[in-house]
Coordinates of C-alpha atoms and ligand atoms in Angstrom, one line a residue:
X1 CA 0.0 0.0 0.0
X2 CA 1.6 3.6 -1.0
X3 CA 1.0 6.8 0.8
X4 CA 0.2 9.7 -1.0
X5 CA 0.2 12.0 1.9
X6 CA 2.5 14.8 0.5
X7 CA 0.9 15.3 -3.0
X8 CA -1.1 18.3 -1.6
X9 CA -3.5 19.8 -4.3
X10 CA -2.4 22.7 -6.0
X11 CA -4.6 26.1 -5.0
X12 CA -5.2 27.2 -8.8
X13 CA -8.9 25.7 -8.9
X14 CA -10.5 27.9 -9.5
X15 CA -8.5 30.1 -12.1
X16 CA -8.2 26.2 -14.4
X17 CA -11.6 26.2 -14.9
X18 CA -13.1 29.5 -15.9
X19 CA -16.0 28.3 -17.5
X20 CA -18.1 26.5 -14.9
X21 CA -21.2 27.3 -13.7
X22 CA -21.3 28.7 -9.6
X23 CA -23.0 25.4 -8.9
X24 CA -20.3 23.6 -10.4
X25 CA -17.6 25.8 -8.3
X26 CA -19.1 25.1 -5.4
X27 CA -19.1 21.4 -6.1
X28 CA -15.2 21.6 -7.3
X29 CA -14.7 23.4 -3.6
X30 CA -17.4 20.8 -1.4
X31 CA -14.4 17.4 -3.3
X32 CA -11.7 19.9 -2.8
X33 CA -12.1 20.0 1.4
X34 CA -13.3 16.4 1.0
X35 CA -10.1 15.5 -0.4
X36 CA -7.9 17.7 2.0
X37 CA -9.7 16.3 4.7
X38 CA -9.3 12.7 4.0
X39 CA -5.6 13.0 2.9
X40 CA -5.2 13.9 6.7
X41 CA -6.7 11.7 7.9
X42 CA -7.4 8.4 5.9
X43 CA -5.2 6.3 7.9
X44 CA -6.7 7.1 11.4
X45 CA -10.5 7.8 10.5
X46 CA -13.1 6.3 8.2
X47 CA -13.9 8.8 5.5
X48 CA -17.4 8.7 6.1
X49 CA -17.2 10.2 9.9
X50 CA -16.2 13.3 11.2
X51 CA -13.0 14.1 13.8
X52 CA -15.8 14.0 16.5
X53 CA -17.3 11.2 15.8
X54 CA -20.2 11.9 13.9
X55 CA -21.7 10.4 11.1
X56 CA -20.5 12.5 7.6
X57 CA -23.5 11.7 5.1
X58 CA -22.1 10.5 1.9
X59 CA -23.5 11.9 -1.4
X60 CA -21.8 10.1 -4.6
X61 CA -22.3 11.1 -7.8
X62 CA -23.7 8.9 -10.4
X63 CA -21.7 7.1 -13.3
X64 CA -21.4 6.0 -16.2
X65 CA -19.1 4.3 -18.6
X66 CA -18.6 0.7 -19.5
X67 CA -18.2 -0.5 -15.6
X68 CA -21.2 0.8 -15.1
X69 CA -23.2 -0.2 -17.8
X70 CA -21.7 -3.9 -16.7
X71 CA -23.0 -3.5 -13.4
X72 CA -26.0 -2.3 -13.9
X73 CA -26.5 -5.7 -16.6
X74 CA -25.3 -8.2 -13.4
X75 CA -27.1 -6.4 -10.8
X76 CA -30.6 -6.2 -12.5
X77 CA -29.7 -9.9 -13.4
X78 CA -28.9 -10.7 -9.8
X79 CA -31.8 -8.7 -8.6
X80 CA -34.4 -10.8 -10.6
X81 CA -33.0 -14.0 -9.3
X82 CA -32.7 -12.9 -5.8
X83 CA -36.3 -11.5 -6.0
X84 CA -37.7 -14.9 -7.9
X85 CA -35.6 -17.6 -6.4
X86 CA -37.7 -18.8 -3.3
X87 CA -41.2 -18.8 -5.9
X88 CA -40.1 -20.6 -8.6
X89 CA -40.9 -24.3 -8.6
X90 CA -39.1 -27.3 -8.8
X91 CA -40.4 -31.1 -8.5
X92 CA -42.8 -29.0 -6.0
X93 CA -40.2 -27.4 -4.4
X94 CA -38.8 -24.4 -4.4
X95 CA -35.6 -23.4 -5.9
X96 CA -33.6 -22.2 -3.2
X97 CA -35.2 -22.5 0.2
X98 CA -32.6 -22.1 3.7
X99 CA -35.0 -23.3 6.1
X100 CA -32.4 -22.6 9.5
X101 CA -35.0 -23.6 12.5
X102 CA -36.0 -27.0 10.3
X103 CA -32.6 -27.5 8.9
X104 CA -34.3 -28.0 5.5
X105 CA -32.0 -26.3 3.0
X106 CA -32.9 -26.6 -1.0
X107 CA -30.3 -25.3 -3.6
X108 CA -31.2 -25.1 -7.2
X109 CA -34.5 -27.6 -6.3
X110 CA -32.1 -30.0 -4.6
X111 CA -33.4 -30.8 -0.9
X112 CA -30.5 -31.0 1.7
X113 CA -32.8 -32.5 5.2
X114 CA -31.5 -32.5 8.6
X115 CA -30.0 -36.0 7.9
X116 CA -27.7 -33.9 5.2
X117 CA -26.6 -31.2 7.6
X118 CA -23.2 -32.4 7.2
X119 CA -23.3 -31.9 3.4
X120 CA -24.6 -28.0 4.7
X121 CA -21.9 -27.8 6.6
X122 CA -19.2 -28.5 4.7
X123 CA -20.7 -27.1 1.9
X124 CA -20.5 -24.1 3.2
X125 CA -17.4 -24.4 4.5
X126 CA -16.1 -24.7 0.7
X127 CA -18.0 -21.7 0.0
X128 CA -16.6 -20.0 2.3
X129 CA -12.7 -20.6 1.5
X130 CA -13.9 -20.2 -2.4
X131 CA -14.9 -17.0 -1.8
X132 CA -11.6 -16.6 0.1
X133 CA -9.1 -18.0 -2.8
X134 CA -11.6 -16.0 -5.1
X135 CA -10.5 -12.8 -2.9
X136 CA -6.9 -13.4 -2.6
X137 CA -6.9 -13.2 -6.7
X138 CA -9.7 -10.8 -7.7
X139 CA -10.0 -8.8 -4.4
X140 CA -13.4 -7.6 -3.3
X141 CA -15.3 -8.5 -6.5
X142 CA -17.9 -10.4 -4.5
X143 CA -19.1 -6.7 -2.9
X144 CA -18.6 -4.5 -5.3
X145 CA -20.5 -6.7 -8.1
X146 CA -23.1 -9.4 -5.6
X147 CA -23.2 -8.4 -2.6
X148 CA -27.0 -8.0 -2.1
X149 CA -26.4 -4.9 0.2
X150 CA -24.6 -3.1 -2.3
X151 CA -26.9 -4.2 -4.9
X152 CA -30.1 -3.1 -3.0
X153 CA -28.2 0.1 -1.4
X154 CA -26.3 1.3 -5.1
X155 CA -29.5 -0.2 -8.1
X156 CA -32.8 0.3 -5.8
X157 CA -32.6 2.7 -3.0
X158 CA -30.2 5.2 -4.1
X159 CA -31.9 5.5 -7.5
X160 CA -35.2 6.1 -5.6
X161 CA -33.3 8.5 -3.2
X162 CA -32.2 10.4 -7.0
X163 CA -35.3 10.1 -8.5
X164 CA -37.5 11.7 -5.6
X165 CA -34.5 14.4 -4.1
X166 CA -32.2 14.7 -7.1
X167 CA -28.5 14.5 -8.2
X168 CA -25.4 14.1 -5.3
X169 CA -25.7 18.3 -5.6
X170 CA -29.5 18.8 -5.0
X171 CA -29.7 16.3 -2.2
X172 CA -26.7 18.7 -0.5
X173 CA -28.3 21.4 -0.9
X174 CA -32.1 20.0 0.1
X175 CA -30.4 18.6 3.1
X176 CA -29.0 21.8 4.1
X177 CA -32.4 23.5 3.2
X178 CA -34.5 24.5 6.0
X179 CA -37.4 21.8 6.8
X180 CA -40.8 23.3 4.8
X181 CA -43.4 21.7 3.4
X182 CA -42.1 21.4 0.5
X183 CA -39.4 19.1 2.2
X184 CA -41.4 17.4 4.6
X185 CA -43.7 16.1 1.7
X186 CA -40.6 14.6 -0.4
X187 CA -38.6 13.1 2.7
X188 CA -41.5 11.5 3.9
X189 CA -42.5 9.8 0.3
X190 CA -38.9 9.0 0.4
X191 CA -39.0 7.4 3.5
X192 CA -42.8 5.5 2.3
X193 CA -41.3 4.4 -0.4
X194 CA -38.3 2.9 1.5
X195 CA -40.3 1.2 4.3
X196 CA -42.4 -0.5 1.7
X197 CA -39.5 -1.5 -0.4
X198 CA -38.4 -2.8 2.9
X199 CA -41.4 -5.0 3.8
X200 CA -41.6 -6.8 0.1
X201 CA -37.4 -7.8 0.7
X202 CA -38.8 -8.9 4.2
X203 CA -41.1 -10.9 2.8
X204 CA -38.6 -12.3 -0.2
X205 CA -36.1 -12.7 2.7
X206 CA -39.1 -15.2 4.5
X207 CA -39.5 -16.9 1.9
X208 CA -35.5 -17.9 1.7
X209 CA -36.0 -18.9 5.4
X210 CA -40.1 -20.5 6.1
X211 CA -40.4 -21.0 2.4
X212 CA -43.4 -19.4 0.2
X213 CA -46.4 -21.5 1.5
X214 CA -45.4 -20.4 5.4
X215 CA -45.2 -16.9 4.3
X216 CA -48.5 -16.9 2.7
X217 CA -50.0 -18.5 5.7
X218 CA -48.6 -15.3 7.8
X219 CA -50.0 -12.8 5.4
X220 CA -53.8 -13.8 5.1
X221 CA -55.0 -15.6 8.3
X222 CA -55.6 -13.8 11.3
X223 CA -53.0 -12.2 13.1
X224 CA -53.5 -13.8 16.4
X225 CA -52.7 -17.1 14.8
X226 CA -49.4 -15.8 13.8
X227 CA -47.8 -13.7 16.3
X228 CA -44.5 -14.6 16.0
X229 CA -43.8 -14.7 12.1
X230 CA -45.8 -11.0 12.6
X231 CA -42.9 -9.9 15.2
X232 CA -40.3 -11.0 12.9
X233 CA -41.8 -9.6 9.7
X234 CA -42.2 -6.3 11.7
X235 CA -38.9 -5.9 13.1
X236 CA -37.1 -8.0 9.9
X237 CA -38.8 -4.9 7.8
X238 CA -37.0 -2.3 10.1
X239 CA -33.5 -3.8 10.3
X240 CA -33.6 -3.7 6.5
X241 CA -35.0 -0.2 6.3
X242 CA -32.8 1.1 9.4
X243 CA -29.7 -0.5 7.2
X244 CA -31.0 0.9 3.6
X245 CA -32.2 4.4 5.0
X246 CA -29.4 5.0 7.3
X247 CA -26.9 2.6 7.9
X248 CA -25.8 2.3 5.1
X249 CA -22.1 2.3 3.8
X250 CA -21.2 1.5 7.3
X251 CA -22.9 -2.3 7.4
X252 CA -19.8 -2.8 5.0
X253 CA -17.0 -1.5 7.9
X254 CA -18.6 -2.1 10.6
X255 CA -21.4 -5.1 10.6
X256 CA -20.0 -7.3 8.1
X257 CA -17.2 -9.6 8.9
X258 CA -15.8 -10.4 5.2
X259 CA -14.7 -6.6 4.9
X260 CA -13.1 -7.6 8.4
X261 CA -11.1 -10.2 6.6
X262 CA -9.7 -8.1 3.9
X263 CA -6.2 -7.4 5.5
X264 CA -5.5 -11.1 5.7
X265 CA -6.7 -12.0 2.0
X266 CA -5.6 -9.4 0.0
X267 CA -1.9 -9.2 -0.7
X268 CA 0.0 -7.0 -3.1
X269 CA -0.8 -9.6 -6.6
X270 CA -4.5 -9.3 -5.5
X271 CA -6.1 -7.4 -8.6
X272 CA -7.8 -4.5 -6.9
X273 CA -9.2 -1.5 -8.2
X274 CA -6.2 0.6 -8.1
X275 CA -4.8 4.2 -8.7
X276 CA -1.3 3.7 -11.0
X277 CA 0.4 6.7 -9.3
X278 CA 3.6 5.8 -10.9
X279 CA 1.5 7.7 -13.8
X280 CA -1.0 10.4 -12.1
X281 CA 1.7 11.6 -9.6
X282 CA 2.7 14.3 -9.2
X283 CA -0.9 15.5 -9.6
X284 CA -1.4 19.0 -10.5
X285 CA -4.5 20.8 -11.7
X286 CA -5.0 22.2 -15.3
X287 CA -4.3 26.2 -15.1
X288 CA -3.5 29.2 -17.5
X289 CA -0.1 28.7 -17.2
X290 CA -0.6 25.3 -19.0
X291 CA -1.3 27.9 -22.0
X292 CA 1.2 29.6 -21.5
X293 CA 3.5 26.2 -21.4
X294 CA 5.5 28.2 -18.9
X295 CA 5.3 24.6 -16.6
X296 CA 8.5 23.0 -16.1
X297 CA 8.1 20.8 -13.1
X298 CA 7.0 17.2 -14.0
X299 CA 3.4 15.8 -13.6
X300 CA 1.2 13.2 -14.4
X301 CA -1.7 12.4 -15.8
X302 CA -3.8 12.9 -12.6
X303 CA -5.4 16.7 -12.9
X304 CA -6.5 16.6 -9.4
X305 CA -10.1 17.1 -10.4
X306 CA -12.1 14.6 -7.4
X307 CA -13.9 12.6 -9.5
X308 CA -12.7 9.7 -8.3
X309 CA -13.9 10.9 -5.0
X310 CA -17.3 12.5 -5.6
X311 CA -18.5 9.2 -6.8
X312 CA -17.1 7.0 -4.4
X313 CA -19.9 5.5 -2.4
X314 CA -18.0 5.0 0.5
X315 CA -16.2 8.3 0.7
X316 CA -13.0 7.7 0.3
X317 CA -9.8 8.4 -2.4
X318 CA -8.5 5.7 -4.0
X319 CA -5.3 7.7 -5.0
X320 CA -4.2 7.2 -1.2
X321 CA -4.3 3.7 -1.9
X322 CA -6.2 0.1 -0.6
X323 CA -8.3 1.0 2.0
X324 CA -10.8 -1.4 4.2
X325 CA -13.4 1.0 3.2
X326 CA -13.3 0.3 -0.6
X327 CA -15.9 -2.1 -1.8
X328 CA -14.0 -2.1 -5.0
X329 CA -17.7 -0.8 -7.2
X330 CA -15.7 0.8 -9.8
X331 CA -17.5 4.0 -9.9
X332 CA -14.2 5.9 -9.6
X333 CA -12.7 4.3 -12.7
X334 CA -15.2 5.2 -14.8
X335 CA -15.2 8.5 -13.1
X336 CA -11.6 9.0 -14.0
X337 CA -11.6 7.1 -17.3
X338 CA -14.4 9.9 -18.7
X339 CA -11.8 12.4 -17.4
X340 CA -8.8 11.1 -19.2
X341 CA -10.8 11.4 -22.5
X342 CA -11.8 14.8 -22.0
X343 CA -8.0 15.9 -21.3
X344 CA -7.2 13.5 -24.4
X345 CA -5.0 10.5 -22.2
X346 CA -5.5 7.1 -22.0
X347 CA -7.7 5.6 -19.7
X348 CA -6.9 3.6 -17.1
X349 CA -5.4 5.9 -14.4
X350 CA -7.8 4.1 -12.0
X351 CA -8.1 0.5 -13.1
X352 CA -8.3 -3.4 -12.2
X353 CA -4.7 -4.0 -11.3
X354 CA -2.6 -5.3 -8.6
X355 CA -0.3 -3.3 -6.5
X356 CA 2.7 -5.1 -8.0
X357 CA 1.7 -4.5 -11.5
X358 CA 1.1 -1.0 -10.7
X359 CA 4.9 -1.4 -9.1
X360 CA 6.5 -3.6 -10.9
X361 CA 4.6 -3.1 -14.6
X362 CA 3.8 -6.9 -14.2
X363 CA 2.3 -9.1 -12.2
X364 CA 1.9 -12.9 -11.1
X365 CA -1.9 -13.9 -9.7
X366 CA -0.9 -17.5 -9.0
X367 CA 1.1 -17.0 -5.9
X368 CA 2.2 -19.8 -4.2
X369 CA -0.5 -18.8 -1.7
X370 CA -3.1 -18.9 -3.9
X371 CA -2.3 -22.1 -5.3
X372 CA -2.4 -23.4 -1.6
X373 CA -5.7 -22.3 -1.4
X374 CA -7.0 -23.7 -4.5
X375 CA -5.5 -27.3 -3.7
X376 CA -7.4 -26.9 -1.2
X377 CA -10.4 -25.8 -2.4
X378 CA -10.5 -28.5 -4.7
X379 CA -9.5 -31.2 -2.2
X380 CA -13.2 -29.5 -0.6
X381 CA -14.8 -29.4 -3.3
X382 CA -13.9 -33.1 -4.3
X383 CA -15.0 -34.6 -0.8
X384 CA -17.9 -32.6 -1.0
X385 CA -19.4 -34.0 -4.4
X386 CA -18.5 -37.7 -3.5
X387 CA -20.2 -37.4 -0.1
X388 CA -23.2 -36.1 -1.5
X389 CA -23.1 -38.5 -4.5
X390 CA -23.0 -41.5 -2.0
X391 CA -25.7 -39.5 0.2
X392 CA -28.9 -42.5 0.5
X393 CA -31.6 -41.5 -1.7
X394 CA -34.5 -42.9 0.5
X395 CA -34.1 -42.8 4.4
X396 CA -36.4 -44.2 6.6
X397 CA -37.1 -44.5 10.5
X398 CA -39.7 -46.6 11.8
X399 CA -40.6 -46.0 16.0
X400 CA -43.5 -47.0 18.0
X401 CA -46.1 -45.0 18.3
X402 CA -44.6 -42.7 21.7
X403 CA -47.4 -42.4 24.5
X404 CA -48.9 -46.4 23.8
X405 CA -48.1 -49.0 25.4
X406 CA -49.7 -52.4 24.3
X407 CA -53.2 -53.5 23.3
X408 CA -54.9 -56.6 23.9
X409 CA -57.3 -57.8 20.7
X410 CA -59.5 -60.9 19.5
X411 CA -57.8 -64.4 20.3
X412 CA -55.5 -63.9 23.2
X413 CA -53.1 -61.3 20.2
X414 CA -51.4 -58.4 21.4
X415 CA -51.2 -55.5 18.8
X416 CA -48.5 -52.2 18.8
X417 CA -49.0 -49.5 17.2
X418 CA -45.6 -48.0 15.2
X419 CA -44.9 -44.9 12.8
X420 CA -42.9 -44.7 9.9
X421 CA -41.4 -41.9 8.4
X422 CA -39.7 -42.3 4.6
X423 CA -37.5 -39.4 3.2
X424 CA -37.5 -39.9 -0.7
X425 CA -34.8 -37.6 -1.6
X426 CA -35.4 -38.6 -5.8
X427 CA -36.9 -36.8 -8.2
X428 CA -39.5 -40.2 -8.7
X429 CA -42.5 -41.2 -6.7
X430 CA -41.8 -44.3 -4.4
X431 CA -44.0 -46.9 -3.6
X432 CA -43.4 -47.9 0.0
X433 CA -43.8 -51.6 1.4
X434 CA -42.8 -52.6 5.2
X435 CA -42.1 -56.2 5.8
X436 CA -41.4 -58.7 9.0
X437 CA -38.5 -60.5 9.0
X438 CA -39.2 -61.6 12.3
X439 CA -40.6 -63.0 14.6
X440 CA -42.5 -65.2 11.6
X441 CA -45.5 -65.2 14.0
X442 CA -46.2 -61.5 13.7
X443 CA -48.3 -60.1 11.5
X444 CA -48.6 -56.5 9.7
X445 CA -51.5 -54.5 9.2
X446 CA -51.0 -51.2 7.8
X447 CA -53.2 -48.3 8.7
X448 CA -52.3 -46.1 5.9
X449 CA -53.9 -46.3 2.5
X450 CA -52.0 -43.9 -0.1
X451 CA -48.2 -45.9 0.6
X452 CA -46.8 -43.3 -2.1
X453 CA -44.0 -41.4 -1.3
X454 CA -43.8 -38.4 -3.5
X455 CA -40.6 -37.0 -4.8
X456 CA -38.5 -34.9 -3.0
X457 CA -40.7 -35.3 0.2
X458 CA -41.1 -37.1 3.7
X459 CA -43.8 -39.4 3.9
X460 CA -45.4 -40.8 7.2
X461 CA -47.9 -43.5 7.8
X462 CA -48.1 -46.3 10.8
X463 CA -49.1 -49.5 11.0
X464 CA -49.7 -52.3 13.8
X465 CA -48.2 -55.5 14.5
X466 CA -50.1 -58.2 16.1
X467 CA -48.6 -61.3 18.1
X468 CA -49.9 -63.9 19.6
X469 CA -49.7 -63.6 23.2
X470 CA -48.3 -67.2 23.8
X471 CA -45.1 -66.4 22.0
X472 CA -44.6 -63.9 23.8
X473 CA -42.4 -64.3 26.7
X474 CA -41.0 -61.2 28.1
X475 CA -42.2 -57.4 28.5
X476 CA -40.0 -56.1 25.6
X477 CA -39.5 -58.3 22.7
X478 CA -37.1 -57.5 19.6
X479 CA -38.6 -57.4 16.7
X480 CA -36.6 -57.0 13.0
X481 CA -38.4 -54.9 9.7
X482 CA -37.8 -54.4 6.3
X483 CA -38.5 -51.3 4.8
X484 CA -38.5 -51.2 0.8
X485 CA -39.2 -48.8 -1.4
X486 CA -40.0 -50.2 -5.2
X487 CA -39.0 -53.5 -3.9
X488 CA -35.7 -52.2 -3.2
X489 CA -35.1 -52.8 0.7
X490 CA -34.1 -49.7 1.8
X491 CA -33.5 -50.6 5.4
X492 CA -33.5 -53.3 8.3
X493 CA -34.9 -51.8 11.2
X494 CA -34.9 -53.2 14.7
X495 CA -37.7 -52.3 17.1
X496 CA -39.1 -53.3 20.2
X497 CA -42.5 -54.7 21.0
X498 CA -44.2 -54.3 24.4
X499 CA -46.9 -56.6 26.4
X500 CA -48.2 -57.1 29.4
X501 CA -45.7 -59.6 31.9
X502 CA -47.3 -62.9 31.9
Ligands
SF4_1 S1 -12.6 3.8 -4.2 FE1 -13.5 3.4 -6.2 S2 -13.9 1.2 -6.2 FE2 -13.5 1.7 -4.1 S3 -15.5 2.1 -3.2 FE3 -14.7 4.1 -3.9 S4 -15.5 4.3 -6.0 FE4 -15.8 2.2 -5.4
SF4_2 S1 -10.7 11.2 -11.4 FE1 -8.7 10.7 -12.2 S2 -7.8 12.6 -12.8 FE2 -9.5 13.1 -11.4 S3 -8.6 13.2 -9.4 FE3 -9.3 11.1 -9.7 S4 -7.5 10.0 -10.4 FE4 -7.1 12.2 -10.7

């Protein structure tokens, strides 16, 4: 990581750019102190909070240029998916379901039951060290490009914010404006729009976790049947507005733990969004004199201009470096790129690069680090898909019915009752058949009609066994089942059957 702390900006501002408008002056002088302020102090204090603590609102500019146009295609992509995902169907089910309090997970239509939770586990374990190796290589592409917070915060609440109070310079100056009706009426349609928006990704967030069917339930029967999935749709709707509304930037420093982690995964080969200050310094900003040519000292290519910064959503300027605050959303290279061809240079003064390319005018990706990690990775990856390839297909568990005892029928024959409970983790209807191996004396009768086990879902039915009290000789007698499925035995359970002591 460089420090640019000496490159001070140079005080011709305002004489370089003669023709801009007052508003556009006092824009140029808002990134100017922004910039002075956070070359002081970007090593001790988050950009987005002032020396005393308090919370310095962050207005970024809108973009465009081709990062942004390639954002906008995989975050309306993601968007769709994320909004769609728990509704759409498949073999009945719904595509991606993480049902924590059942331990019912389904990914892609693929039901993971609490007899899988080891596959959940170290399935996301693997995720977990992908997204790791994918880090130590390509830096913090996963919250700059997928992260659903900066999707929602940067595609859906900040346009609304710019549709309903304007561009980064209107929403200063409305800010500053004193409260009038006039400003009541648009916060508060702001704020009614957000709380809605809120509720509906409550609801889509449900859906992930109870599943669609649940959800609906909560919605249209009577509140007092559903207190509790009320409560948490209530205050699930204000974490998300409280974190959209407010919080913002800061869930990225301070809630989430995978910006926490940054220091330890990126090193200097990680590609990054990067300034190449062996090309922009020394910075200096456009002036007369530049007609003139009477400039002799060197410069680069940067002109100083706080693009780069007035865009950033998180406050910050990337010219001082990697910093835990950058999410890595490439707004300031496109910022900077549409700057360079204005003043006629190439692009690239802020661009996807490591810190040893930018160094070294080269770089290796495939550390010996990284190639750890991705032995490992695929080691994961490997047990993963042969555990869940061997995982049994059709489970079943077979107890007696808890809370009976024994029950005494026609000809001196004691009957049990038992339940059984099949898991039919295919994508095929099974038909289910439970058989005695032993004692031969006993005899089945099943008290469930329908013995189909659908696809993809648990089945349970019960049945009684009936012996003749002669043969039996103790209180608790052993008794051995098969349980089949399509004539295929599934499973030889043993289980005990009570009578009275003779
Ligand atoms: S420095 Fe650039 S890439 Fe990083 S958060 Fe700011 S605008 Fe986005
Ligand atoms: S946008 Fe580019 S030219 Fe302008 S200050 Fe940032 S790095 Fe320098």
């Amino acid at each position: 990581m460089h420090s640019l702390q000496d490159c001070t900006a140079s005080p011709e501002s305002k004489e370089a750019m003669p023709q801009l408008s007052r508003y556009e002056l006092l824009e140029q002088e808002r990134i100017t102190q922004q910039i002075a302020e956070e070359q002081q102090t970007f090593r001790n204090e988050l950009a987005s909070l002032n020396v005393d603590g308090t919370r310095k609102w962050i207005y970024p500019q809108e973009t465009q240029g081709r990062y942004t146009a390639a954002r906008n295609i995989v975050a309306y992509i993601l968007l769709g998916f994320l909004c769609a995902a728990p509704f759409i169907r498949v073999y009945d089910n719904p595509l991606i379901m993480l049902n924590i309090l059942e331990r019912k997970f389904i990914v892609f239509g693929v039901v993971f039951w609490p007899q899988d939770f080891y596959l959940v586990v170290l399935g996301l374990l693997t995720f977990i060290l992908g997204i790791a190796v994918f880090t130590s290589i390509l830096g913090r592409i996963w919250c700059g490009w997928t992260c659903p917070q900066t999707i929602f915060l940067e595609f859906v609440f900040r346009r609304i914010e710019r549709w309903i109070e304007g561009n980064a310079r209107q929403r200063i100056a409305f800010d500053k404006a004193p409260m009038n009706l006039r400003k009541l009426a648009r916060k508060a349609l702001k704020h009614s729009v957000f709380f809605v928006l809120s509720w509906i990704l409550c609801n889509v967030f449900l859906a992930y976790i109870i599943g669609v069917e649940e959800l609906f339930r909560i919605i249209t029967e009577p509140p007092s049947q559903h207190i509790g999935g009320l409560t948490a749709m209530v205050v699930c709707s204000g974490l998300f507005y409280g974190v959209f509304a407010r919080f913002r930037e800061q869930a990225c420093f301070i809630a989430c733990p995978y910006g926490r982690f940054m220091s330890a995964l990126v090193y200097p080969e990680t590609l990054a969004v990067t300034y190449d200050f062996k090309r922009g310094e020394p910075r200096r900003r456009p002036s007369r004199a530049d007609k003139q040519e009477t400039i002799t000292e060197p410069r680069g290519d940067c002109i100083d201009c706080g693009q780069c910064v007035s865009v950033c959503p998180t406050g910050i300027d990337i010219r001082n470096g990697i910093q835990l605050e950058c999410v890595n959303c490439t707004a300031c290279i496109d910022a900077c790129d549409s700057v360079m061809r204005k003043i006629r240079k190439p692009i690239g003064l802020i661009r996807y690069a490591s810190l040893q390319a930018i160094q070294q005018g080269r770089s290796s990706y495939l550390t010996p680090r990284v190639k750890g990690y991705v032995a490992i990775l695929l080691v994961m990856i490997t047990v993963f898909t042969a555990l869940f390839l061997r995982r049994p297909q059709t489970e079943a568990v077979v107890l007696r019915q808890p809370g009976t005892l024994f029950q005494r029928v026609a000809d001196d024959k004691i009957a049990n009752f038992y339940t059984v409970q099949v898991i039919n983790k295919t994508f095929q209807p099974k038909t289910l058949e439970v058989r005695i191996v032993e004692p031969q004396q006993a005899t089945l009768i099943a008290l469930t009609d329908n013995r189909t086990v659908p696809a993809q879902h648990v089945w349970h039915g019960r049945f009684l066994i009936v012996l003749p009290a002669t043969v039996l000789y103790n209180p608790s007698t052993t008794i051995t089942l098969a349980v089949l499925t399509d004539a295929t035995l599934v499973k030889e359970v043993k289980t005990t059957f009570v009578a009275p002591v003779q």
